[in-house]
């Protein structure tokens, strides 16, 4: 009984603990360092463009004229691509969020053990499909279907990109939402059920409110995927610099533009720098999305 | 008293979780407007019994129930609406489960789910139930704050208020006092004495003295069987029929 009080911990245990502590600190702070580092380097490449008097930030953000290789009159306006990114992402989310949440609710509350196991394996498989493969499907299968069913001449467009992105985000949304729903204590379920509510009322009135933070996180990760995805949308959206008037118009997204053109832009040229500035813009966009999300989540938490 | 007059009639109830049978064919009746105390050591099947009565046992996979439970002469397995059955029965769990809603919404939850939406009606129910649970005075100024921010004892009274909110005819309390202090316990016990006028109460308790104070009749369960069911005076008196009963209530058991 007194042995516990008298016992001394071995010196290596004490030192080992200190080392692990330091390592953990390092891992935590390295995240900040990396993020700052990425921002600084991308920004540094873009910065000299501001020295040009022809270049105007307003024009960059609001003009749809993208002629980076024109001999006489180079113009760098990415507005059409901002709209392109936004339209594809919004369409993808309109499809993926209800679908993903619905699937998560079904998995966690309504289906049997066996069905759940099977479905989860399939969904994880879906999440493991590389984005080039998705792009490939968009380019070949999906575009044919779209041409066939809508009669539009080109099958690579906002609809195609949105569908492909939705398919890519659904597995993420499903698995994170399902975790969030599973994390709601069973005692809530039992308490609500004992009050005579139906299963659907249980989901609607108890589980969704209780899991809202996790669900929001799931949705935002989906949005993040939409804004940041490159390969698949490059292949599926048609790559036309053009403000879309409907889902059957082709668009180009910010990411796809960088991926497609950076290789051809001579290092240090204006074109090169503008592409980096587009990177900064993307970075700012995702940062803003995260910030908004964070504020919402924190607001919910306070309440 | 004949069986038909009993509020709840249990006949040869058996329950197993998987292959393990935990209630071994018990039969008894619960009279209208009585407090039935249910005592017995851990694992004797008390909670499971309550869950069979309001059929929340349905949500535990791989359970098997046989025998019948009749509430108001209706077999709970054959009722037209299991939701109506559950609304007939108020259930208070050992540890308070405040749903992550405001105090008001916690109490208004069941009425709303049943389709009641008029604010005035809800206000009246919320106030009445909180008063019945002896919580009104403490929370009337902060009905919109989260139920989970109340103290443990307050939360337990909130769950009692919630259990009363659908105006049940039967109130089941499962060791309601394990998380609350003796003073609050006494207050709730007074509440129960008051409620007895309006409803039948099943009081599962580990505190044998609590059953002695409140119950009209007391049932002693042990290992999924009823050892003895009799008036509280007999169970706690000089001559219960079974030696185990005497040992248990005198604290010699186990
Ligand atoms: N969900 C479950 N799955 C499997 N076995 C269970 C489950 N719930 C209860 N049991 C088993 O059923 C038996 C009776 O449990 P029950 O909770 O009804 O006892 P109790 O009398 O309420 O005990 P306590 O006084 O500890 O609350 C126990 O052996 C327990 O292990
Ligand atoms: Mg119990």
mmCIF file with all atom_site columns, N, CA, C and O in Angstrom, chain A residues 215-239:
data_model
loop_
_atom_site.group_PDB
_atom_site.id
_atom_site.type_symbol
_atom_site.label_atom_id
_atom_site.label_alt_id
_atom_site.label_comp_id
_atom_site.label_asym_id
_atom_site.label_entity_id
_atom_site.label_seq_id
_atom_site.pdbx_PDB_ins_code
_atom_site.Cartn_x
_atom_site.Cartn_y
_atom_site.Cartn_z
_atom_site.occupancy
_atom_site.B_iso_or_equiv
_atom_site.pdbx_formal_charge
_atom_site.auth_seq_id
_atom_site.auth_comp_id
_atom_site.auth_asym_id
_atom_site.auth_atom_id
_atom_site.pdbx_PDB_model_num
ATOM 1   N N  . UNK A 1 215 ? -22.214 17.553 -38.659 1.00 0.00 ? 215 UNK A N  1
ATOM 2   C CA . UNK A 1 215 ? -22.834 17.568 -39.984 1.00 0.00 ? 215 UNK A CA 1
ATOM 3   C C  . UNK A 1 215 ? -22.343 18.759 -40.785 1.00 0.00 ? 215 UNK A C  1
ATOM 4   O O  . UNK A 1 215 ? -22.047 18.657 -41.973 1.00 0.00 ? 215 UNK A O  1
ATOM 5   N N  . UNK A 1 216 ? -22.220 19.901 -40.088 1.00 0.00 ? 216 UNK A N  1
ATOM 6   C CA . UNK A 1 216 ? -21.724 21.092 -40.763 1.00 0.00 ? 216 UNK A CA 1
ATOM 7   C C  . UNK A 1 216 ? -20.293 20.878 -41.239 1.00 0.00 ? 216 UNK A C  1
ATOM 8   O O  . UNK A 1 216 ? -19.928 21.232 -42.368 1.00 0.00 ? 216 UNK A O  1
ATOM 9   N N  . UNK A 1 217 ? -19.499 20.261 -40.377 1.00 0.00 ? 217 UNK A N  1
ATOM 10  C CA . UNK A 1 217 ? -18.119 19.960 -40.758 1.00 0.00 ? 217 UNK A CA 1
ATOM 11  C C  . UNK A 1 217 ? -18.110 19.100 -42.009 1.00 0.00 ? 217 UNK A C  1
ATOM 12  O O  . UNK A 1 217 ? -17.321 19.320 -42.940 1.00 0.00 ? 217 UNK A O  1
ATOM 13  N N  . UNK A 1 218 ? -18.994 18.122 -42.062 1.00 0.00 ? 218 UNK A N  1
ATOM 14  C CA . UNK A 1 218 ? -19.061 17.231 -43.220 1.00 0.00 ? 218 UNK A CA 1
ATOM 15  C C  . UNK A 1 218 ? -19.379 18.016 -44.488 1.00 0.00 ? 218 UNK A C  1
ATOM 16  O O  . UNK A 1 218 ? -18.715 17.867 -45.516 1.00 0.00 ? 218 UNK A O  1
ATOM 17  N N  . UNK A 1 219 ? -20.376 18.878 -44.381 1.00 0.00 ? 219 UNK A N  1
ATOM 18  C CA . UNK A 1 219 ? -20.774 19.666 -45.543 1.00 0.00 ? 219 UNK A CA 1
ATOM 19  C C  . UNK A 1 219 ? -19.617 20.558 -46.010 1.00 0.00 ? 219 UNK A C  1
ATOM 20  O O  . UNK A 1 219 ? -19.326 20.667 -47.202 1.00 0.00 ? 219 UNK A O  1
ATOM 21  N N  . UNK A 1 220 ? -18.930 21.172 -45.042 1.00 0.00 ? 220 UNK A N  1
ATOM 22  C CA . UNK A 1 220 ? -17.857 22.084 -45.427 1.00 0.00 ? 220 UNK A CA 1
ATOM 23  C C  . UNK A 1 220 ? -16.664 21.364 -46.030 1.00 0.00 ? 220 UNK A C  1
ATOM 24  O O  . UNK A 1 220 ? -16.022 21.872 -46.940 1.00 0.00 ? 220 UNK A O  1
ATOM 25  N N  . UNK A 1 221 ? -16.392 20.178 -45.529 1.00 0.00 ? 221 UNK A N  1
ATOM 26  C CA . UNK A 1 221 ? -15.328 19.412 -46.171 1.00 0.00 ? 221 UNK A CA 1
ATOM 27  C C  . UNK A 1 221 ? -15.717 19.125 -47.612 1.00 0.00 ? 221 UNK A C  1
ATOM 28  O O  . UNK A 1 221 ? -14.876 19.153 -48.514 1.00 0.00 ? 221 UNK A O  1
ATOM 29  N N  . UNK A 1 222 ? -16.996 18.863 -47.813 1.00 0.00 ? 222 UNK A N  1
ATOM 30  C CA . UNK A 1 222 ? -17.484 18.670 -49.171 1.00 0.00 ? 222 UNK A CA 1
ATOM 31  C C  . UNK A 1 222 ? -17.271 19.907 -50.013 1.00 0.00 ? 222 UNK A C  1
ATOM 32  O O  . UNK A 1 222 ? -16.769 19.833 -51.134 1.00 0.00 ? 222 UNK A O  1
ATOM 33  N N  . UNK A 1 223 ? -17.604 21.079 -49.468 1.00 0.00 ? 223 UNK A N  1
ATOM 34  C CA . UNK A 1 223 ? -17.400 22.333 -50.191 1.00 0.00 ? 223 UNK A CA 1
ATOM 35  C C  . UNK A 1 223 ? -15.915 22.521 -50.494 1.00 0.00 ? 223 UNK A C  1
ATOM 36  O O  . UNK A 1 223 ? -15.527 22.871 -51.612 1.00 0.00 ? 223 UNK A O  1
ATOM 37  N N  . UNK A 1 224 ? -15.103 22.249 -49.504 1.00 0.00 ? 224 UNK A N  1
ATOM 38  C CA . UNK A 1 224 ? -13.655 22.378 -49.692 1.00 0.00 ? 224 UNK A CA 1
ATOM 39  C C  . UNK A 1 224 ? -13.179 21.520 -50.846 1.00 0.00 ? 224 UNK A C  1
ATOM 40  O O  . UNK A 1 224 ? -12.410 21.951 -51.692 1.00 0.00 ? 224 UNK A O  1
ATOM 41  N N  . UNK A 1 225 ? -13.699 20.318 -50.878 1.00 0.00 ? 225 UNK A N  1
ATOM 42  C CA . UNK A 1 225 ? -13.348 19.421 -51.967 1.00 0.00 ? 225 UNK A CA 1
ATOM 43  C C  . UNK A 1 225 ? -13.759 20.024 -53.308 1.00 0.00 ? 225 UNK A C  1
ATOM 44  O O  . UNK A 1 225 ? -13.021 19.998 -54.288 1.00 0.00 ? 225 UNK A O  1
ATOM 45  N N  . UNK A 1 226 ? -14.953 20.608 -53.315 1.00 0.00 ? 226 UNK A N  1
ATOM 46  C CA . UNK A 1 226 ? -15.462 21.197 -54.541 1.00 0.00 ? 226 UNK A CA 1
ATOM 47  C C  . UNK A 1 226 ? -14.602 22.344 -55.023 1.00 0.00 ? 226 UNK A C  1
ATOM 48  O O  . UNK A 1 226 ? -14.253 22.434 -56.198 1.00 0.00 ? 226 UNK A O  1
ATOM 49  N N  . UNK A 1 227 ? -14.237 23.225 -54.117 1.00 0.00 ? 227 UNK A N  1
ATOM 50  C CA . UNK A 1 227 ? -13.440 24.391 -54.503 1.00 0.00 ? 227 UNK A CA 1
ATOM 51  C C  . UNK A 1 227 ? -12.035 23.958 -54.913 1.00 0.00 ? 227 UNK A C  1
ATOM 52  O O  . UNK A 1 227 ? -11.445 24.500 -55.837 1.00 0.00 ? 227 UNK A O  1
ATOM 53  N N  . UNK A 1 228 ? -11.491 22.977 -54.213 1.00 0.00 ? 228 UNK A N  1
ATOM 54  C CA . UNK A 1 228 ? -10.093 22.629 -54.430 1.00 0.00 ? 228 UNK A CA 1
ATOM 55  C C  . UNK A 1 228 ? -9.856  21.578 -55.486 1.00 0.00 ? 228 UNK A C  1
ATOM 56  O O  . UNK A 1 228 ? -8.744  21.430 -55.973 1.00 0.00 ? 228 UNK A O  1
ATOM 57  N N  . UNK A 1 229 ? -10.864 20.817 -55.857 1.00 0.00 ? 229 UNK A N  1
ATOM 58  C CA . UNK A 1 229 ? -10.659 19.718 -56.797 1.00 0.00 ? 229 UNK A CA 1
ATOM 59  C C  . UNK A 1 229 ? -10.213 20.250 -58.164 1.00 0.00 ? 229 UNK A C  1
ATOM 60  O O  . UNK A 1 229 ? -10.721 21.243 -58.665 1.00 0.00 ? 229 UNK A O  1
ATOM 61  N N  . UNK A 1 230 ? -9.249  19.584 -58.761 1.00 0.00 ? 230 UNK A N  1
ATOM 62  C CA . UNK A 1 230 ? -8.683  20.078 -59.994 1.00 0.00 ? 230 UNK A CA 1
ATOM 63  C C  . UNK A 1 230 ? -8.886  19.135 -61.172 1.00 0.00 ? 230 UNK A C  1
ATOM 64  O O  . UNK A 1 230 ? -9.527  19.464 -62.166 1.00 0.00 ? 230 UNK A O  1
ATOM 65  N N  . UNK A 1 231 ? -8.317  17.955 -61.045 1.00 0.00 ? 231 UNK A N  1
ATOM 66  C CA . UNK A 1 231 ? -8.203  17.040 -62.181 1.00 0.00 ? 231 UNK A CA 1
ATOM 67  C C  . UNK A 1 231 ? -9.559  16.711 -62.781 1.00 0.00 ? 231 UNK A C  1
ATOM 68  O O  . UNK A 1 231 ? -9.785  16.862 -63.989 1.00 0.00 ? 231 UNK A O  1
ATOM 69  N N  . UNK A 1 232 ? -10.481 16.299 -61.887 1.00 0.00 ? 232 UNK A N  1
ATOM 70  C CA . UNK A 1 232 ? -11.783 15.852 -62.388 1.00 0.00 ? 232 UNK A CA 1
ATOM 71  C C  . UNK A 1 232 ? -12.522 16.988 -63.076 1.00 0.00 ? 232 UNK A C  1
ATOM 72  O O  . UNK A 1 232 ? -13.076 16.802 -64.167 1.00 0.00 ? 232 UNK A O  1
ATOM 73  N N  . UNK A 1 233 ? -12.508 18.188 -62.454 1.00 0.00 ? 233 UNK A N  1
ATOM 74  C CA . UNK A 1 233 ? -13.261 19.279 -63.087 1.00 0.00 ? 233 UNK A CA 1
ATOM 75  C C  . UNK A 1 233 ? -12.574 19.746 -64.357 1.00 0.00 ? 233 UNK A C  1
ATOM 76  O O  . UNK A 1 233 ? -13.226 20.172 -65.309 1.00 0.00 ? 233 UNK A O  1
ATOM 77  N N  . UNK A 1 234 ? -11.248 19.654 -64.384 1.00 0.00 ? 234 UNK A N  1
ATOM 78  C CA . UNK A 1 234 ? -10.520 20.019 -65.608 1.00 0.00 ? 234 UNK A CA 1
ATOM 79  C C  . UNK A 1 234 ? -11.042 19.198 -66.776 1.00 0.00 ? 234 UNK A C  1
ATOM 80  O O  . UNK A 1 234 ? -11.265 19.689 -67.884 1.00 0.00 ? 234 UNK A O  1
ATOM 81  N N  . UNK A 1 235 ? -11.270 17.915 -66.511 1.00 0.00 ? 235 UNK A N  1
ATOM 82  C CA . UNK A 1 235 ? -11.690 17.028 -67.586 1.00 0.00 ? 235 UNK A CA 1
ATOM 83  C C  . UNK A 1 235 ? -13.185 17.104 -67.869 1.00 0.00 ? 235 UNK A C  1
ATOM 84  O O  . UNK A 1 235 ? -13.623 16.834 -68.980 1.00 0.00 ? 235 UNK A O  1
ATOM 85  N N  . UNK A 1 236 ? -13.965 17.458 -66.853 1.00 0.00 ? 236 UNK A N  1
ATOM 86  C CA . UNK A 1 236 ? -15.423 17.316 -67.008 1.00 0.00 ? 236 UNK A CA 1
ATOM 87  C C  . UNK A 1 236 ? -16.162 18.607 -67.351 1.00 0.00 ? 236 UNK A C  1
ATOM 88  O O  . UNK A 1 236 ? -17.331 18.563 -67.704 1.00 0.00 ? 236 UNK A O  1
ATOM 89  N N  . UNK A 1 237 ? -15.481 19.758 -67.210 1.00 0.00 ? 237 UNK A N  1
ATOM 90  C CA . UNK A 1 237 ? -16.262 20.989 -67.358 1.00 0.00 ? 237 UNK A CA 1
ATOM 91  C C  . UNK A 1 237 ? -16.096 21.682 -68.704 1.00 0.00 ? 237 UNK A C  1
ATOM 92  O O  . UNK A 1 237 ? -16.735 22.699 -68.954 1.00 0.00 ? 237 UNK A O  1
ATOM 93  N N  . UNK A 1 238 ? -15.224 21.173 -69.552 1.00 0.00 ? 238 UNK A N  1
ATOM 94  C CA . UNK A 1 238 ? -15.124 21.753 -70.884 1.00 0.00 ? 238 UNK A CA 1
ATOM 95  C C  . UNK A 1 238 ? -14.057 22.812 -71.042 1.00 0.00 ? 238 UNK A C  1
ATOM 96  O O  . UNK A 1 238 ? -13.663 23.167 -72.139 1.00 0.00 ? 238 UNK A O  1
ATOM 97  N N  . UNK A 1 239 ? -13.614 23.391 -69.956 1.00 0.00 ? 239 UNK A N  1
ATOM 98  C CA . UNK A 1 239 ? -12.469 24.277 -69.959 1.00 0.00 ? 239 UNK A CA 1
ATOM 99  C C  . UNK A 1 239 ? -12.642 25.517 -70.833 1.00 0.00 ? 239 UNK A C  1
ATOM 100 O O  . UNK A 1 239 ? -11.697 26.010 -71.448 1.00 0.00 ? 239 UNK A O  1
#
